[in-house]
Amino acid sequence: MLKVSRLLHPRNQLLHKKLPGECVKGSIWQHAINTFAGFSTVRQNVVADAGKREGRVFAPYSVFKGKAALSAEPRLPTFNRLDSGGVKLNRRGVIMLTFWPSVGERKYDWEKRQLFALSATEVGSLISMGTRDSSEFFHDPSMLSSNAGQVRKSLSIKPNADGSGFFISLSVVNNNLKTNDRFTVPVTTAEFAVMRTAFSFALPHIMGWDRFTNRPSESISQSPSKVVPQLMEAEWDR
């Protein structure tokens, strides 16, 4: 069964920020095994103008294979504070998938990474997949304009012939830059089970529903017109 999603993702103008560990030729990459589930520690970032310490968690689930690597992590939504004292969802969260190519044995080029942001509905399609199901998602930031098709991304998830896992592939075609990037990462049944379980756990959080019982102040802006930029990097920044 093939599940297809076509969503509009406008280009995000948030400040470009790089993720930690950008030196892919460092020791962490030199010693990475072919399949590695990477979880980083919590780092504390000081927000200078706010005069307070903001905790930000970096905890991607990563899979390294021979030709490419894949990581997944949730990006939480942002909220506006209303004059009434309540809060209102400003931007929904996503599960951000990051792909980057191999440039040698156990070496990966982080500078050539490409991103794909899974919406809540797309996450639902992924976590409902059976061992023989396939899913495919298409993103185009200019889908409803005259520039449709200039930049497009497609993510496909297809089962292995022997039922031992899935092939997760990302294709990025940029007609403006005349580039065509493709990444394919085979994942085992166990790795896919980890992703499916983690995505199920993260789903209500990226929808903002966890705020009904827990409202951390660091994700809420102080005025209806200002939003704290929580996303470190948006899909269309790449």
PDB file of C-alpha atoms in Angstrom:
ATOM      1  CA  MET A   1       0.000   0.000   0.000  1.00  0.00           C
ATOM      2  CA  LEU A   2       1.464   3.373  -1.080  1.00  0.00           C
ATOM      3  CA  LYS A   3       0.764   6.418   1.040  1.00  0.00           C
ATOM      4  CA  VAL A   4       1.362   9.791  -0.634  1.00  0.00           C
ATOM      5  CA  SER A   5       1.339  13.230   0.944  1.00  0.00           C
ATOM      6  CA  ARG A   6       1.681  16.540  -0.915  1.00  0.00           C
ATOM      7  CA  LEU A   7       2.156  19.485   1.421  1.00  0.00           C
ATOM      8  CA  LEU A   8       3.098  23.115   0.981  1.00  0.00           C
ATOM      9  CA  HIS A   9       6.169  24.145   2.960  1.00  0.00           C
ATOM     10  CA  PRO A  10       6.954  27.890   2.548  1.00  0.00           C
ATOM     11  CA  ARG A  11      10.573  28.911   2.705  1.00  0.00           C
ATOM     12  CA  ASN A  12      11.462  29.686   6.286  1.00  0.00           C
ATOM     13  CA  GLN A  13      13.357  32.870   6.952  1.00  0.00           C
ATOM     14  CA  LEU A  14      14.588  31.974  10.426  1.00  0.00           C
ATOM     15  CA  LEU A  15      18.182  32.724  11.260  1.00  0.00           C
ATOM     16  CA  HIS A  16      20.425  29.937   9.999  1.00  0.00           C
ATOM     17  CA  LYS A  17      22.050  28.106  12.890  1.00  0.00           C
ATOM     18  CA  LYS A  18      24.287  25.102  12.665  1.00  0.00           C
ATOM     19  CA  LEU A  19      23.809  21.964  14.654  1.00  0.00           C
ATOM     20  CA  PRO A  20      26.505  20.731  17.018  1.00  0.00           C
ATOM     21  CA  GLY A  21      29.126  18.373  15.760  1.00  0.00           C
ATOM     22  CA  GLU A  22      29.581  19.977  12.357  1.00  0.00           C
ATOM     23  CA  CYS A  23      33.152  18.819  11.975  1.00  0.00           C
ATOM     24  CA  VAL A  24      32.301  15.516  10.387  1.00  0.00           C
ATOM     25  CA  LYS A  25      35.922  14.519  10.015  1.00  0.00           C
ATOM     26  CA  GLY A  26      36.466  14.623  13.774  1.00  0.00           C
ATOM     27  CA  SER A  27      37.017  11.658  15.981  1.00  0.00           C
ATOM     28  CA  ILE A  28      33.333  11.009  16.572  1.00  0.00           C
ATOM     29  CA  TRP A  29      32.926  10.217  12.872  1.00  0.00           C
ATOM     30  CA  GLN A  30      36.230   8.367  12.580  1.00  0.00           C
ATOM     31  CA  HIS A  31      35.121   5.890  15.222  1.00  0.00           C
ATOM     32  CA  ALA A  32      31.483   5.591  14.219  1.00  0.00           C
ATOM     33  CA  ILE A  33      30.427   2.060  13.341  1.00  0.00           C
ATOM     34  CA  ASN A  34      28.267   1.378  10.304  1.00  0.00           C
ATOM     35  CA  THR A  35      25.087   1.530  12.324  1.00  0.00           C
ATOM     36  CA  PHE A  36      25.118   3.863  15.306  1.00  0.00           C
ATOM     37  CA  ALA A  37      22.282   5.265  17.353  1.00  0.00           C
ATOM     38  CA  GLY A  38      23.553   8.634  18.517  1.00  0.00           C
ATOM     39  CA  PHE A  39      22.175  10.475  21.467  1.00  0.00           C
ATOM     40  CA  SER A  40      23.915  13.631  22.607  1.00  0.00           C
ATOM     41  CA  THR A  41      23.902  15.237  26.009  1.00  0.00           C
ATOM     42  CA  VAL A  42      21.969  18.266  27.122  1.00  0.00           C
ATOM     43  CA  ARG A  43      23.701  21.554  26.518  1.00  0.00           C
ATOM     44  CA  GLN A  44      22.935  24.852  28.154  1.00  0.00           C
ATOM     45  CA  ASN A  45      22.732  27.960  25.985  1.00  0.00           C
ATOM     46  CA  VAL A  46      22.856  31.384  27.548  1.00  0.00           C
ATOM     47  CA  VAL A  47      20.329  33.833  26.126  1.00  0.00           C
ATOM     48  CA  ALA A  48      22.179  37.125  26.509  1.00  0.00           C
ATOM     49  CA  ASP A  49      19.355  39.593  25.944  1.00  0.00           C
ATOM     50  CA  ALA A  50      16.971  37.674  28.158  1.00  0.00           C
ATOM     51  CA  GLY A  51      19.514  37.420  30.934  1.00  0.00           C
ATOM     52  CA  LYS A  52      18.604  33.818  31.682  1.00  0.00           C
ATOM     53  CA  ARG A  53      19.780  30.301  30.929  1.00  0.00           C
ATOM     54  CA  GLU A  54      17.848  28.363  28.332  1.00  0.00           C
ATOM     55  CA  GLY A  55      18.117  24.575  28.236  1.00  0.00           C
ATOM     56  CA  ARG A  56      18.132  23.040  24.765  1.00  0.00           C
ATOM     57  CA  VAL A  57      18.302  19.338  24.210  1.00  0.00           C
ATOM     58  CA  PHE A  58      20.199  17.774  21.296  1.00  0.00           C
ATOM     59  CA  ALA A  59      19.140  14.143  21.069  1.00  0.00           C
ATOM     60  CA  PRO A  60      18.947  12.950  17.438  1.00  0.00           C
ATOM     61  CA  TYR A  61      18.552   9.294  16.594  1.00  0.00           C
ATOM     62  CA  SER A  62      21.193   8.608  13.940  1.00  0.00           C
ATOM     63  CA  VAL A  63      21.910   5.748  11.581  1.00  0.00           C
ATOM     64  CA  PHE A  64      25.208   5.604   9.697  1.00  0.00           C
ATOM     65  CA  LYS A  65      25.514   3.371   6.648  1.00  0.00           C
ATOM     66  CA  GLY A  66      27.998   2.927   3.821  1.00  0.00           C
ATOM     67  CA  LYS A  67      26.805   5.623   1.398  1.00  0.00           C
ATOM     68  CA  ALA A  68      24.897   8.037   3.614  1.00  0.00           C
ATOM     69  CA  ALA A  69      23.728   8.791   7.134  1.00  0.00           C
ATOM     70  CA  LEU A  70      20.320   9.707   8.509  1.00  0.00           C
ATOM     71  CA  SER A  71      19.265  11.386  11.723  1.00  0.00           C
ATOM     72  CA  ALA A  72      15.835  12.225  13.110  1.00  0.00           C
ATOM     73  CA  GLU A  73      14.811  14.567  15.897  1.00  0.00           C
ATOM     74  CA  PRO A  74      11.698  16.496  16.934  1.00  0.00           C
ATOM     75  CA  ARG A  75      11.457  20.247  16.461  1.00  0.00           C
ATOM     76  CA  LEU A  76       8.942  21.644  18.924  1.00  0.00           C
ATOM     77  CA  PRO A  77       6.224  24.160  18.021  1.00  0.00           C
ATOM     78  CA  THR A  78       6.305  27.814  19.017  1.00  0.00           C
ATOM     79  CA  PHE A  79       3.560  29.790  20.738  1.00  0.00           C
ATOM     80  CA  ASN A  80       2.386  33.382  21.095  1.00  0.00           C
ATOM     81  CA  ARG A  81       1.281  34.780  24.430  1.00  0.00           C
ATOM     82  CA  LEU A  82      -2.068  36.521  24.168  1.00  0.00           C
ATOM     83  CA  ASP A  83      -3.082  39.712  25.974  1.00  0.00           C
ATOM     84  CA  SER A  84      -5.657  37.630  27.815  1.00  0.00           C
ATOM     85  CA  GLY A  85      -2.855  35.617  29.406  1.00  0.00           C
ATOM     86  CA  GLY A  86      -3.398  32.501  27.337  1.00  0.00           C
ATOM     87  CA  VAL A  87      -1.150  31.089  24.657  1.00  0.00           C
ATOM     88  CA  LYS A  88      -1.827  30.303  21.003  1.00  0.00           C
ATOM     89  CA  LEU A  89       0.025  27.979  18.666  1.00  0.00           C
ATOM     90  CA  ASN A  90       2.134  29.964  16.206  1.00  0.00           C
ATOM     91  CA  ARG A  91       4.089  27.303  14.327  1.00  0.00           C
ATOM     92  CA  ARG A  92       3.550  23.568  14.470  1.00  0.00           C
ATOM     93  CA  GLY A  93       6.476  21.331  15.172  1.00  0.00           C
ATOM     94  CA  VAL A  94       7.925  18.633  12.923  1.00  0.00           C
ATOM     95  CA  ILE A  95      10.120  15.586  12.949  1.00  0.00           C
ATOM     96  CA  MET A  96      13.212  16.773  11.105  1.00  0.00           C
ATOM     97  CA  LEU A  97      15.068  14.198   9.043  1.00  0.00           C
ATOM     98  CA  THR A  98      18.647  15.065   8.055  1.00  0.00           C
ATOM     99  CA  PHE A  99      20.564  13.181   5.378  1.00  0.00           C
ATOM    100  CA  TRP A 100      24.245  13.630   4.569  1.00  0.00           C
ATOM    101  CA  PRO A 101      26.529  11.719   2.222  1.00  0.00           C
ATOM    102  CA  SER A 102      29.529   9.533   2.897  1.00  0.00           C
ATOM    103  CA  VAL A 103      32.859  10.842   1.619  1.00  0.00           C
ATOM    104  CA  GLY A 104      34.975   7.866   2.621  1.00  0.00           C
ATOM    105  CA  GLU A 105      35.116   4.995   5.031  1.00  0.00           C
ATOM    106  CA  ARG A 106      33.295   6.109   8.172  1.00  0.00           C
ATOM    107  CA  LYS A 107      33.463   9.752   7.045  1.00  0.00           C
ATOM    108  CA  TYR A 108      30.447  11.931   6.245  1.00  0.00           C
ATOM    109  CA  ASP A 109      30.116  15.423   4.777  1.00  0.00           C
ATOM    110  CA  TRP A 110      27.845  17.455   7.052  1.00  0.00           C
ATOM    111  CA  GLU A 111      28.085  20.520   4.800  1.00  0.00           C
ATOM    112  CA  LYS A 112      26.179  18.661   2.058  1.00  0.00           C
ATOM    113  CA  ARG A 113      23.274  17.717   4.285  1.00  0.00           C
ATOM    114  CA  GLN A 114      19.659  17.952   3.155  1.00  0.00           C
ATOM    115  CA  LEU A 115      16.598  18.252   5.362  1.00  0.00           C
ATOM    116  CA  PHE A 116      13.063  16.920   5.195  1.00  0.00           C
ATOM    117  CA  ALA A 117      10.458  18.012   7.754  1.00  0.00           C
ATOM    118  CA  LEU A 118       7.753  15.460   8.521  1.00  0.00           C
ATOM    119  CA  SER A 119       4.423  16.980   9.505  1.00  0.00           C
ATOM    120  CA  ALA A 120       2.132  15.361  12.063  1.00  0.00           C
ATOM    121  CA  THR A 121       0.118  13.678   9.299  1.00  0.00           C
ATOM    122  CA  GLU A 122       3.245  12.376   7.608  1.00  0.00           C
ATOM    123  CA  VAL A 123       4.475  11.043  10.932  1.00  0.00           C
ATOM    124  CA  GLY A 124       1.141   9.257  11.241  1.00  0.00           C
ATOM    125  CA  SER A 125       1.674   7.643   7.850  1.00  0.00           C
ATOM    126  CA  LEU A 126       5.132   6.429   8.859  1.00  0.00           C
ATOM    127  CA  ILE A 127       4.194   4.972  12.231  1.00  0.00           C
ATOM    128  CA  SER A 128       1.203   3.137  10.726  1.00  0.00           C
ATOM    129  CA  MET A 129       3.317   1.351   8.115  1.00  0.00           C
ATOM    130  CA  GLY A 130       3.421  -2.426   8.071  1.00  0.00           C
ATOM    131  CA  THR A 131       6.436  -4.503   7.098  1.00  0.00           C
ATOM    132  CA  ARG A 132       5.343  -4.579   3.439  1.00  0.00           C
ATOM    133  CA  ASP A 133       3.978  -1.043   3.141  1.00  0.00           C
ATOM    134  CA  SER A 134       5.535   1.877   1.300  1.00  0.00           C
ATOM    135  CA  SER A 135       5.161   5.619   1.808  1.00  0.00           C
ATOM    136  CA  GLU A 136       6.148   8.575  -0.316  1.00  0.00           C
ATOM    137  CA  PHE A 137       5.994  12.280   0.500  1.00  0.00           C
ATOM    138  CA  PHE A 138       6.495  15.308  -1.754  1.00  0.00           C
ATOM    139  CA  HIS A 139       7.421  18.854  -0.677  1.00  0.00           C
ATOM    140  CA  ASP A 140       7.515  21.960  -2.876  1.00  0.00           C
ATOM    141  CA  PRO A 141       7.833  25.426  -1.271  1.00  0.00           C
ATOM    142  CA  SER A 142       6.267  27.072  -4.354  1.00  0.00           C
ATOM    143  CA  MET A 143       3.573  24.508  -5.109  1.00  0.00           C
ATOM    144  CA  LEU A 144       0.777  27.056  -5.475  1.00  0.00           C
ATOM    145  CA  SER A 145       2.766  29.644  -7.404  1.00  0.00           C
ATOM    146  CA  SER A 146       4.280  30.105 -10.847  1.00  0.00           C
ATOM    147  CA  ASN A 147       7.593  28.838  -9.446  1.00  0.00           C
ATOM    148  CA  ALA A 148       6.216  25.403  -8.679  1.00  0.00           C
ATOM    149  CA  GLY A 149       8.679  22.634  -9.426  1.00  0.00           C
ATOM    150  CA  GLN A 150      11.821  24.758  -9.240  1.00  0.00           C
ATOM    151  CA  VAL A 151      12.793  23.133  -5.965  1.00  0.00           C
ATOM    152  CA  ARG A 152      11.212  19.877  -4.915  1.00  0.00           C
ATOM    153  CA  LYS A 153      11.918  17.134  -2.432  1.00  0.00           C
ATOM    154  CA  SER A 154      10.621  13.606  -2.304  1.00  0.00           C
ATOM    155  CA  LEU A 155      11.020  11.127   0.523  1.00  0.00           C
ATOM    156  CA  SER A 156      10.296   7.456  -0.043  1.00  0.00           C
ATOM    157  CA  ILE A 157      10.207   4.572   2.411  1.00  0.00           C
ATOM    158  CA  LYS A 158      10.165   1.144   0.786  1.00  0.00           C
ATOM    159  CA  PRO A 159      10.499  -2.333   2.307  1.00  0.00           C
ATOM    160  CA  ASN A 160      13.420  -4.615   1.549  1.00  0.00           C
ATOM    161  CA  ALA A 161      12.610  -7.580  -0.648  1.00  0.00           C
ATOM    162  CA  ASP A 162      13.457 -10.010   2.146  1.00  0.00           C
ATOM    163  CA  GLY A 163      11.456  -8.128   4.777  1.00  0.00           C
ATOM    164  CA  SER A 164      14.535  -7.329   6.861  1.00  0.00           C
ATOM    165  CA  GLY A 165      13.963  -3.574   6.953  1.00  0.00           C
ATOM    166  CA  PHE A 166      13.393  -0.539   4.755  1.00  0.00           C
ATOM    167  CA  PHE A 167      15.166   1.746   2.307  1.00  0.00           C
ATOM    168  CA  ILE A 168      14.683   5.423   3.235  1.00  0.00           C
ATOM    169  CA  SER A 169      15.541   7.664   0.282  1.00  0.00           C
ATOM    170  CA  LEU A 170      15.552  11.428  -0.172  1.00  0.00           C
ATOM    171  CA  SER A 171      15.704  13.140  -3.557  1.00  0.00           C
ATOM    172  CA  VAL A 172      16.266  16.908  -3.801  1.00  0.00           C
ATOM    173  CA  VAL A 173      16.012  18.586  -7.204  1.00  0.00           C
ATOM    174  CA  ASN A 174      16.936  22.259  -7.408  1.00  0.00           C
ATOM    175  CA  ASN A 175      16.476  23.582 -10.935  1.00  0.00           C
ATOM    176  CA  ASN A 176      17.712  27.006  -9.887  1.00  0.00           C
ATOM    177  CA  LEU A 177      21.091  25.625  -8.833  1.00  0.00           C
ATOM    178  CA  LYS A 178      21.075  22.804 -11.403  1.00  0.00           C
ATOM    179  CA  THR A 179      21.584  20.194  -8.678  1.00  0.00           C
ATOM    180  CA  ASN A 180      20.061  16.791  -8.076  1.00  0.00           C
ATOM    181  CA  ASP A 181      20.953  15.157  -4.763  1.00  0.00           C
ATOM    182  CA  ARG A 182      19.883  11.672  -3.739  1.00  0.00           C
ATOM    183  CA  PHE A 183      20.488   9.797  -0.505  1.00  0.00           C
ATOM    184  CA  THR A 184      19.504   6.232   0.347  1.00  0.00           C
ATOM    185  CA  VAL A 185      19.896   4.777   3.821  1.00  0.00           C
ATOM    186  CA  PRO A 186      18.950   1.150   4.503  1.00  0.00           C
ATOM    187  CA  VAL A 187      17.529   0.661   7.978  1.00  0.00           C
ATOM    188  CA  THR A 188      16.987  -2.626   9.757  1.00  0.00           C
ATOM    189  CA  THR A 189      13.697  -3.736  11.274  1.00  0.00           C
ATOM    190  CA  ALA A 190      15.065  -2.848  14.713  1.00  0.00           C
ATOM    191  CA  GLU A 191      16.172   0.644  13.627  1.00  0.00           C
ATOM    192  CA  PHE A 192      12.795   1.306  12.025  1.00  0.00           C
ATOM    193  CA  ALA A 193      11.053   0.099  15.184  1.00  0.00           C
ATOM    194  CA  VAL A 194      13.056   2.623  17.211  1.00  0.00           C
ATOM    195  CA  MET A 195      12.061   5.407  14.821  1.00  0.00           C
ATOM    196  CA  ARG A 196       8.404   4.408  14.843  1.00  0.00           C
ATOM    197  CA  THR A 197       8.278   4.233  18.650  1.00  0.00           C
ATOM    198  CA  ALA A 198      10.141   7.523  19.090  1.00  0.00           C
ATOM    199  CA  PHE A 199       7.959   9.269  16.503  1.00  0.00           C
ATOM    200  CA  SER A 200       4.818   8.009  18.264  1.00  0.00           C
ATOM    201  CA  PHE A 201       6.095   9.460  21.536  1.00  0.00           C
ATOM    202  CA  ALA A 202       6.999  12.797  19.920  1.00  0.00           C
ATOM    203  CA  LEU A 203       3.756  13.228  17.936  1.00  0.00           C
ATOM    204  CA  PRO A 204       1.640  15.008  20.596  1.00  0.00           C
ATOM    205  CA  HIS A 205       4.627  17.202  21.446  1.00  0.00           C
ATOM    206  CA  ILE A 206       5.139  18.488  17.897  1.00  0.00           C
ATOM    207  CA  MET A 207       1.380  19.183  17.749  1.00  0.00           C
ATOM    208  CA  GLY A 208       1.653  21.224  20.916  1.00  0.00           C
ATOM    209  CA  TRP A 209      -0.870  19.110  22.791  1.00  0.00           C
ATOM    210  CA  ASP A 210       1.512  18.481  25.678  1.00  0.00           C
ATOM    211  CA  ARG A 211       1.128  22.187  26.561  1.00  0.00           C
ATOM    212  CA  PHE A 212      -2.303  21.439  27.991  1.00  0.00           C
ATOM    213  CA  THR A 213      -0.535  20.004  31.038  1.00  0.00           C
ATOM    214  CA  ASN A 214       2.969  21.465  30.688  1.00  0.00           C
ATOM    215  CA  ARG A 215       3.737  24.993  29.473  1.00  0.00           C
ATOM    216  CA  PRO A 216       7.488  25.737  29.603  1.00  0.00           C
ATOM    217  CA  SER A 217       8.013  29.492  29.534  1.00  0.00           C
ATOM    218  CA  GLU A 218      11.035  29.317  27.222  1.00  0.00           C
ATOM    219  CA  SER A 219       8.859  28.310  24.231  1.00  0.00           C
ATOM    220  CA  ILE A 220       6.376  31.195  24.674  1.00  0.00           C
ATOM    221  CA  SER A 221       7.020  34.722  23.476  1.00  0.00           C
ATOM    222  CA  GLN A 222       6.229  37.771  25.544  1.00  0.00           C
ATOM    223  CA  SER A 223       3.942  39.477  23.017  1.00  0.00           C
ATOM    224  CA  PRO A 224       1.484  38.406  20.295  1.00  0.00           C
ATOM    225  CA  SER A 225       3.808  39.695  17.573  1.00  0.00           C
ATOM    226  CA  LYS A 226       7.058  38.132  18.748  1.00  0.00           C
ATOM    227  CA  VAL A 227       8.010  34.489  18.678  1.00  0.00           C
ATOM    228  CA  VAL A 228      11.154  32.990  20.162  1.00  0.00           C
ATOM    229  CA  PRO A 229      12.937  31.174  17.289  1.00  0.00           C
ATOM    230  CA  GLN A 230      13.113  27.604  18.567  1.00  0.00           C
ATOM    231  CA  LEU A 231      13.983  25.875  15.292  1.00  0.00           C
ATOM    232  CA  MET A 232      17.738  25.599  14.855  1.00  0.00           C
ATOM    233  CA  GLU A 233      17.406  25.010  11.131  1.00  0.00           C
ATOM    234  CA  ALA A 234      14.354  24.861   8.907  1.00  0.00           C
ATOM    235  CA  GLU A 235      13.829  22.473   6.008  1.00  0.00           C
ATOM    236  CA  TRP A 236      14.023  25.130   3.303  1.00  0.00           C
ATOM    237  CA  ASP A 237      17.182  26.660   4.709  1.00  0.00           C
ATOM    238  CA  ARG A 238      18.921  23.835   2.851  1.00  0.00           C
TER     239      ARG A 238
END
